[in-house]
Coordinates of C-alpha atoms and ligand atoms in Angstrom, one line a residue:
M1 CA 150.4 106.7 90.4
Q2 CA 147.2 106.9 88.5
L3 CA 146.7 110.0 86.4
F4 CA 143.9 111.1 84.2
E5 CA 144.6 109.5 80.8
K6 CA 142.2 111.7 78.9
L7 CA 139.9 114.4 80.0
I8 CA 136.7 114.8 77.9
E9 CA 134.5 117.8 77.4
Y10 CA 131.2 118.1 79.3
P11 CA 128.9 117.7 76.2
E12 CA 130.8 114.5 75.3
A13 CA 130.5 113.2 78.9
E14 CA 126.8 114.0 78.9
R15 CA 126.4 112.2 75.5
L16 CA 128.2 109.1 76.7
V17 CA 126.0 108.9 79.8
F18 CA 122.8 109.5 77.9
E19 CA 123.7 106.9 75.2
S20 CA 124.3 104.2 77.8
T21 CA 121.3 104.8 80.0
P22 CA 118.3 103.4 78.0
R23 CA 114.9 103.1 79.6
L24 CA 114.5 100.3 82.2
P25 CA 112.1 97.5 81.4
V26 CA 108.4 98.1 81.5
E27 CA 106.6 96.8 84.6
E28 CA 102.9 96.7 85.5
T29 CA 103.1 98.9 88.6
P30 CA 100.3 99.4 91.1
L31 CA 98.5 102.7 90.7
G32 CA 99.6 103.8 94.2
E33 CA 103.3 103.3 93.3
A34 CA 103.3 104.8 89.8
L35 CA 103.7 108.4 90.8
G36 CA 106.5 110.1 88.7
L37 CA 107.0 107.2 86.3
A38 CA 106.3 107.5 82.6
L39 CA 103.7 105.4 80.7
A40 CA 105.3 102.9 78.3
Q41 CA 102.1 102.6 76.2
D42 CA 99.0 104.5 75.3
L43 CA 96.3 103.9 77.8
A44 CA 92.8 103.4 76.5
A45 CA 89.5 103.9 78.2
T46 CA 87.9 100.6 79.2
T47 CA 84.4 102.1 79.7
D48 CA 82.4 105.2 79.0
S49 CA 82.9 107.6 81.8
P50 CA 80.7 108.3 83.6
P51 CA 79.4 104.8 82.9
F52 CA 75.7 105.9 83.2
D53 CA 73.6 109.1 83.1
N54 CA 73.6 110.5 86.6
S55 CA 72.5 113.5 88.5
A56 CA 74.8 116.5 89.0
V57 CA 72.7 117.8 92.0
D58 CA 70.4 116.8 94.9
G59 CA 66.8 117.2 93.8
Y60 CA 64.1 115.5 91.8
A61 CA 64.2 113.6 88.5
L62 CA 61.2 114.2 86.4
R63 CA 59.9 114.5 82.8
S64 CA 60.6 118.0 81.5
E65 CA 57.5 117.9 79.4
D66 CA 55.4 117.8 82.7
A67 CA 57.2 120.8 84.1
E68 CA 55.2 123.8 84.8
A69 CA 55.8 126.4 87.6
G70 CA 53.4 125.7 90.5
R71 CA 52.6 122.1 89.5
V72 CA 52.7 119.6 92.3
F73 CA 54.6 116.3 91.7
G74 CA 54.2 113.1 93.6
V75 CA 57.5 111.5 94.8
V76 CA 57.4 107.7 93.9
D77 CA 60.9 106.5 94.7
E78 CA 64.4 107.6 95.5
A79 CA 67.8 107.2 93.7
P80 CA 70.8 107.9 96.0
A81 CA 74.3 107.4 94.6
G82 CA 75.0 103.7 94.2
R83 CA 71.4 102.6 94.5
P84 CA 69.3 103.0 91.4
A85 CA 65.6 103.5 91.7
K86 CA 63.3 100.5 91.2
R87 CA 60.6 102.5 89.5
S88 CA 60.5 104.7 86.5
V89 CA 59.0 108.2 86.3
G90 CA 55.5 108.5 84.9
E91 CA 53.5 111.6 84.1
G92 CA 53.3 114.1 87.0
E93 CA 55.7 111.9 89.0
A94 CA 59.2 112.5 90.3
I95 CA 62.0 110.5 92.0
K96 CA 64.1 111.9 94.7
I97 CA 67.7 111.8 93.5
F98 CA 71.1 112.7 94.9
T99 CA 74.4 113.7 93.2
G100 CA 75.8 110.7 91.4
G101 CA 72.4 108.8 91.5
V102 CA 71.4 107.0 88.3
I103 CA 68.8 108.9 86.2
P104 CA 65.6 106.8 86.4
D105 CA 63.9 105.6 83.3
G106 CA 61.4 108.1 82.0
A107 CA 63.1 111.1 83.5
D108 CA 65.0 113.5 81.3
A109 CA 65.8 116.3 83.7
V110 CA 66.7 116.9 87.3
V111 CA 65.4 119.9 89.2
M112 CA 67.5 121.1 92.2
V113 CA 65.7 120.9 95.5
E114 CA 66.3 124.6 95.9
N115 CA 64.0 125.2 92.9
T116 CA 61.1 123.3 94.6
S117 CA 59.1 123.6 97.8
G118 CA 61.5 121.2 99.4
W119 CA 61.9 117.5 100.4
G120 CA 58.7 115.5 101.0
E121 CA 56.2 113.0 99.6
E122 CA 55.3 115.7 97.1
F123 CA 56.6 119.1 96.1
E124 CA 55.7 122.1 94.2
L125 CA 57.9 123.1 91.2
K126 CA 59.2 126.6 91.4
K127 CA 61.5 126.8 88.4
V128 CA 61.0 124.9 85.2
P129 CA 63.9 122.7 84.0
S130 CA 64.8 122.1 80.4
P131 CA 65.4 118.7 78.9
G132 CA 68.9 117.4 80.1
D133 CA 69.2 119.9 83.0
N134 CA 71.5 118.7 85.7
I135 CA 72.2 115.4 84.0
R136 CA 75.8 114.2 83.5
A137 CA 75.6 112.1 80.4
A138 CA 77.2 108.7 80.1
G139 CA 80.5 109.0 78.3
E140 CA 80.6 112.8 78.5
D141 CA 84.1 112.7 80.1
T142 CA 85.7 109.8 78.2
R143 CA 84.5 107.2 75.7
N144 CA 85.3 103.5 75.8
G145 CA 88.3 102.8 73.5
D146 CA 89.6 106.4 73.5
V147 CA 93.2 107.0 74.2
I148 CA 93.1 108.8 77.5
L149 CA 96.8 109.0 78.2
A150 CA 99.6 108.9 75.6
A151 CA 102.7 106.8 75.9
G152 CA 105.4 108.9 77.5
T153 CA 103.1 110.8 79.8
E154 CA 104.5 111.3 83.3
V155 CA 102.1 109.9 85.9
G156 CA 101.0 112.6 88.3
A157 CA 98.0 112.9 90.5
P158 CA 95.6 113.8 87.6
E159 CA 96.7 110.9 85.5
I160 CA 96.3 108.5 88.5
A161 CA 92.7 109.9 89.0
L162 CA 91.9 109.3 85.3
A163 CA 93.3 105.8 85.2
A164 CA 91.4 104.9 88.4
T165 CA 88.1 106.1 86.8
Q166 CA 88.8 103.5 84.2
G167 CA 89.4 100.7 86.7
Y168 CA 93.1 100.4 86.1
G169 CA 94.7 99.0 89.3
S170 CA 98.2 99.1 87.7
L171 CA 99.9 101.0 84.9
P172 CA 102.5 99.9 82.4
V173 CA 105.4 102.2 83.2
Y174 CA 109.1 102.1 82.9
R175 CA 110.5 100.6 86.1
R176 CA 111.7 102.9 88.9
P177 CA 115.5 102.8 89.1
Q178 CA 117.0 101.5 92.3
V179 CA 119.8 103.7 93.4
V180 CA 122.4 102.8 96.0
V181 CA 124.5 105.7 97.4
L182 CA 127.7 105.3 99.4
S183 CA 130.2 107.8 100.7
T184 CA 133.9 107.0 101.0
G185 CA 136.4 108.5 103.3
T186 CA 137.9 107.6 106.6
E187 CA 137.4 111.1 107.8
L188 CA 133.6 110.8 107.6
V189 CA 131.3 110.6 110.6
E190 CA 127.6 109.9 110.6
P191 CA 125.8 113.2 111.5
G192 CA 123.9 113.1 114.8
T193 CA 125.9 110.2 116.3
R194 CA 128.8 111.9 118.0
D195 CA 131.1 114.9 118.1
L196 CA 134.0 115.2 115.6
D197 CA 137.5 114.2 116.5
P198 CA 140.4 116.1 115.0
G199 CA 140.5 115.8 111.2
E200 CA 137.0 114.4 110.9
I201 CA 133.9 115.9 109.1
F202 CA 130.3 114.8 108.9
D203 CA 129.2 112.9 105.8
S204 CA 126.9 115.2 103.9
N205 CA 127.2 113.8 100.4
S206 CA 125.4 110.6 100.8
Y207 CA 122.4 112.4 102.4
A208 CA 122.4 115.0 99.7
I209 CA 122.6 112.5 96.9
V210 CA 119.9 110.2 98.2
A211 CA 117.7 113.3 98.6
A212 CA 118.4 114.4 95.0
A213 CA 117.8 110.9 93.7
L214 CA 114.5 110.7 95.5
E215 CA 113.6 114.1 94.1
A216 CA 114.3 112.7 90.6
G217 CA 111.7 110.0 91.3
T218 CA 113.9 107.0 92.0
D219 CA 114.1 104.6 94.9
A220 CA 117.3 105.5 96.6
R221 CA 119.0 104.3 99.8
R222 CA 122.3 104.9 101.5
L223 CA 124.7 102.2 102.3
Y224 CA 126.8 102.9 105.3
A225 CA 129.6 105.4 104.8
A226 CA 132.7 103.3 103.8
S227 CA 136.2 104.2 104.8
D228 CA 139.1 104.4 102.4
D229 CA 140.2 100.9 103.4
A230 CA 140.4 98.8 100.2
D231 CA 138.6 95.7 101.6
T232 CA 135.8 97.8 103.2
L233 CA 135.3 99.7 100.0
R234 CA 135.2 96.6 97.9
A235 CA 132.7 94.9 100.1
A236 CA 130.5 98.0 100.1
I237 CA 130.6 98.3 96.3
E238 CA 129.9 94.6 95.9
E239 CA 126.9 94.9 98.2
A240 CA 125.6 97.9 96.2
L241 CA 126.0 96.0 92.9
E242 CA 123.7 93.3 94.2
T243 CA 120.5 95.4 94.1
A244 CA 121.3 98.7 92.3
D245 CA 120.4 99.8 88.8
V246 CA 122.7 102.7 89.6
V247 CA 125.5 102.9 92.1
V248 CA 126.6 106.4 93.1
T249 CA 129.7 106.8 95.2
S250 CA 131.3 110.0 96.5
G251 CA 134.9 110.7 97.1
G252 CA 138.0 108.7 96.5
V253 CA 138.0 109.0 92.8
S254 CA 140.8 111.5 92.1
V255 CA 144.5 110.9 91.8
G256 CA 145.4 110.6 95.5
E257 CA 147.0 107.4 97.0
K258 CA 143.8 106.8 99.0
D259 CA 141.6 107.2 96.0
L260 CA 140.7 103.6 95.4
V261 CA 137.1 103.8 94.1
K262 CA 138.0 103.6 90.4
S263 CA 140.5 100.7 90.8
T264 CA 138.1 98.8 93.1
M265 CA 135.3 99.2 90.5
L266 CA 137.5 98.1 87.7
D267 CA 138.6 95.0 89.8
L268 CA 134.9 94.2 90.3
G269 CA 134.5 94.0 86.5
V270 CA 133.2 97.5 85.9
E271 CA 133.9 98.8 82.4
Q272 CA 135.1 102.4 82.4
V273 CA 133.2 104.7 80.1
F274 CA 135.2 107.8 81.1
W275 CA 137.2 109.2 84.0
G276 CA 137.9 112.9 84.1
V277 CA 135.9 115.7 82.6
K278 CA 137.1 119.1 81.6
F279 CA 134.6 120.6 83.9
K280 CA 134.5 122.5 87.2
P281 CA 133.3 121.5 89.7
G282 CA 133.9 117.8 89.2
K283 CA 136.9 117.0 87.1
P284 CA 137.6 113.5 88.6
L285 CA 134.1 112.2 87.7
F286 CA 134.1 108.5 86.9
Y287 CA 131.5 106.7 84.9
G288 CA 131.3 103.0 84.2
T289 CA 129.0 100.1 83.5
R290 CA 128.7 96.5 84.6
G291 CA 126.1 94.5 82.8
E292 CA 122.9 96.5 83.3
T293 CA 124.2 98.4 86.2
R294 CA 125.5 102.0 85.9
L295 CA 128.1 103.3 88.3
F296 CA 129.0 107.0 88.9
G297 CA 132.0 107.8 91.0
L298 CA 131.3 111.4 92.1
P299 CA 134.1 113.6 93.5
G300 CA 134.1 114.0 97.3
N301 CA 134.0 117.7 97.4
P302 CA 130.4 118.4 98.4
V303 CA 129.7 121.0 95.6
S304 CA 131.3 118.8 93.0
A305 CA 129.2 115.8 94.2
V306 CA 126.0 117.7 94.1
V307 CA 126.6 119.4 90.8
C308 CA 127.9 116.3 89.1
F309 CA 124.8 114.4 90.4
D310 CA 122.6 117.1 88.9
L311 CA 124.2 117.3 85.5
F312 CA 125.1 113.6 84.9
V313 CA 123.3 111.2 87.2
R314 CA 119.9 112.9 87.5
P315 CA 119.3 113.0 83.7
A316 CA 120.5 109.5 83.5
L317 CA 118.0 108.3 86.1
M318 CA 115.2 110.2 84.5
G319 CA 116.0 108.8 81.1
M320 CA 115.9 105.3 82.6
M321 CA 112.4 106.2 83.8
G322 CA 111.4 107.2 80.4
R323 CA 111.1 110.9 81.3
E324 CA 111.3 113.3 78.4
D325 CA 112.2 116.2 80.7
R326 CA 115.4 114.7 81.9
R327 CA 117.5 117.9 81.1
R328 CA 116.9 120.9 83.2
P329 CA 115.8 124.1 81.5
R330 CA 118.4 126.4 80.2
V331 CA 118.2 130.2 79.8
P332 CA 120.6 132.8 78.5
V333 CA 122.0 134.9 81.3
Y334 CA 124.3 138.0 81.4
F335 CA 126.6 139.5 84.1
E336 CA 126.9 143.1 85.1
R337 CA 130.7 142.8 85.3
D338 CA 133.3 140.9 83.3
V339 CA 133.7 137.3 84.4
V340 CA 137.0 135.5 84.2
N341 CA 137.5 131.8 83.9
K342 CA 141.1 130.9 84.8
F343 CA 140.5 127.2 85.2
G344 CA 141.2 126.2 81.6
R345 CA 138.0 124.1 81.5
L346 CA 134.2 124.8 81.5
H347 CA 133.1 126.4 84.7
A348 CA 129.6 125.7 85.9
M349 CA 129.4 128.8 88.0
R350 CA 126.9 128.9 90.9
V351 CA 124.8 132.0 90.4
S352 CA 121.6 133.6 91.5
I353 CA 119.4 134.9 88.7
K354 CA 117.1 137.9 88.5
R355 CA 114.8 139.0 85.6
T356 CA 115.5 142.4 84.3
E357 CA 114.4 144.3 81.2
K358 CA 117.6 143.0 79.5
G359 CA 116.9 139.4 80.3
W360 CA 118.2 137.2 83.1
L361 CA 120.9 138.9 85.2
A362 CA 123.3 136.4 86.8
E363 CA 125.3 137.1 89.9
S364 CA 127.9 134.8 91.4
V365 CA 126.8 133.5 94.8
G366 CA 130.3 134.3 96.0
A367 CA 133.4 132.2 96.3
Q368 CA 133.2 129.2 94.1
G369 CA 135.3 126.7 96.1
S370 CA 134.1 123.1 95.7
G371 CA 133.8 122.7 99.5
L372 CA 131.4 125.6 100.1
V373 CA 128.2 123.7 100.7
S374 CA 126.4 126.9 101.8
S375 CA 126.8 128.3 98.3
L376 CA 124.6 125.6 97.0
T377 CA 121.7 126.8 99.0
R378 CA 122.0 130.2 97.3
A379 CA 122.4 129.0 93.7
D380 CA 119.5 129.3 91.3
A381 CA 121.5 128.2 88.3
L382 CA 124.8 127.1 86.9
A383 CA 126.2 129.6 84.4
L384 CA 128.4 127.8 81.8
V385 CA 131.5 129.9 81.5
G386 CA 134.0 128.7 78.9
P387 CA 135.5 126.4 78.0
A388 CA 136.9 128.1 74.9
S389 CA 137.3 131.6 76.4
D390 CA 139.0 132.6 79.6
G391 CA 136.1 134.9 80.4
I392 CA 133.0 136.7 79.2
P393 CA 132.5 140.5 79.0
A394 CA 129.8 142.2 80.9
G395 CA 126.4 142.1 79.2
E396 CA 127.3 139.2 76.9
P397 CA 124.7 136.4 77.2
I398 CA 125.8 132.8 78.0
E399 CA 123.8 129.7 78.7
A400 CA 122.8 128.8 82.3
I401 CA 121.3 125.6 83.6
V402 CA 118.4 126.4 85.9
L403 CA 118.4 124.5 89.1
R404 CA 115.4 126.2 90.7
Q405 CA 112.8 126.1 88.0
E406 CA 110.3 128.2 90.1
K407 CA 112.7 131.1 89.6
L408 CA 111.7 131.3 86.0
L409 CA 108.2 132.2 87.1
S410 CA 109.3 135.1 89.3
Ligands
AMP1 P1 138.0 113.1 97.9 O1 137.3 113.2 96.6 O2 137.7 111.8 98.6 O3 139.4 113.4 97.8 O4 137.4 114.2 98.9 C1 137.5 115.6 98.5 C2 137.0 116.4 99.7 O5 135.7 116.2 99.9 C3 137.7 116.1 101.0 O6 137.9 117.3 101.7 C4 136.7 115.2 101.7 O7 136.9 115.2 103.1 C5 135.4 115.8 101.3 N1 134.4 114.7 101.3 C6 134.5 113.5 100.8 N2 133.4 112.8 101.0 C7 132.6 113.6 101.6 C8 131.2 113.4 102.2 N3 130.6 112.3 102.0 N4 130.7 114.4 102.8 C9 131.3 115.6 103.0 N5 132.6 115.8 102.5 C10 133.2 114.9 101.9
MG2 MG1 138.4 110.8 100.2

């Protein structure tokens, strides 16, 4: 029988994971596929932006020195966006211009059509513009050569917009991790396919883990749910290893006779980094490497699988993507009543949190069994109870990992 040789503490396990999950290689990635990735280099402006002086409004470009209320101007050309005027503006002349149109030579101001008698061959000026009025100057946004985005920046919609203004069709970012997720367990049935026979349950872990991996910004896919049969398991893990940067399994990693995930991985050349963490929920967590691939064997209990993903796999994936914010925020929380920890190991307790004048009040979401999936939907945070003490007195602050960051704004 296999038994845990050595259980390690949570911070040690986290450190071992972080140390062995360096950033993935840098890849020029099309702009449309770079969302959520981190820039590997500073990005410099390739041109002044805007590239030319242009109009901020619809109206007439003219010489401000000619401007006088009541003066009539002759319209000699037009400059819609994308089609510069062919003529320049002389004394008493104006060129019809639209937002984004190039300011014609000779003109130094644009008057809004609302401040004239209207559109036509000529118009009367109603309100006198000052030099530079309604002109967006070349380079007023960014200057050629300026660093517009620093290395390490996470690419979001604004960063994509800024890069596009500079003509970048692709960005140098750390490659997006490919995650392959597989559930193990002969009892598992694919949800939506049929009713359960006695002893069966629906596979929820692989769906939850893929969703969480996508949320972390990776490319994640499920492999079919494997059984506990050794050959099936081996074939599935082998297939996962072909494409994955990170393989995540659930179930079959504890000390039961049917728990073959660890031995199968070791047979396939995976080097164990650790197996067993003094942590609840998730004691049997396995972590190993093979070449550049990282493998996490998450426990099968749905709460353990999700919590272990969040605390170990998610930050590993985000670190591989070059994301600085890989660790979730932590806040001190207190309880209204004494809390016991009779597990003899660190308990990451599912709690809801509420802001009070004394700080963040935590309340257990209820029973803490590792199979209680519904409890996850009510958990805002994981309060870290222990490991040194067997409890904490009411009112004493402890650290909590915030799962729902939006709670911190409430
Ligand atoms: P194991 O870690 O394989 O011993 O599984 C522990 C518990 O989690 C058992 O009750 C399993 O039936 C359950 N379980 C394992 N895998 C899954 C899964 N993919 N979805 C839902 N429950 C699971
Ligand atoms: Mg199992």
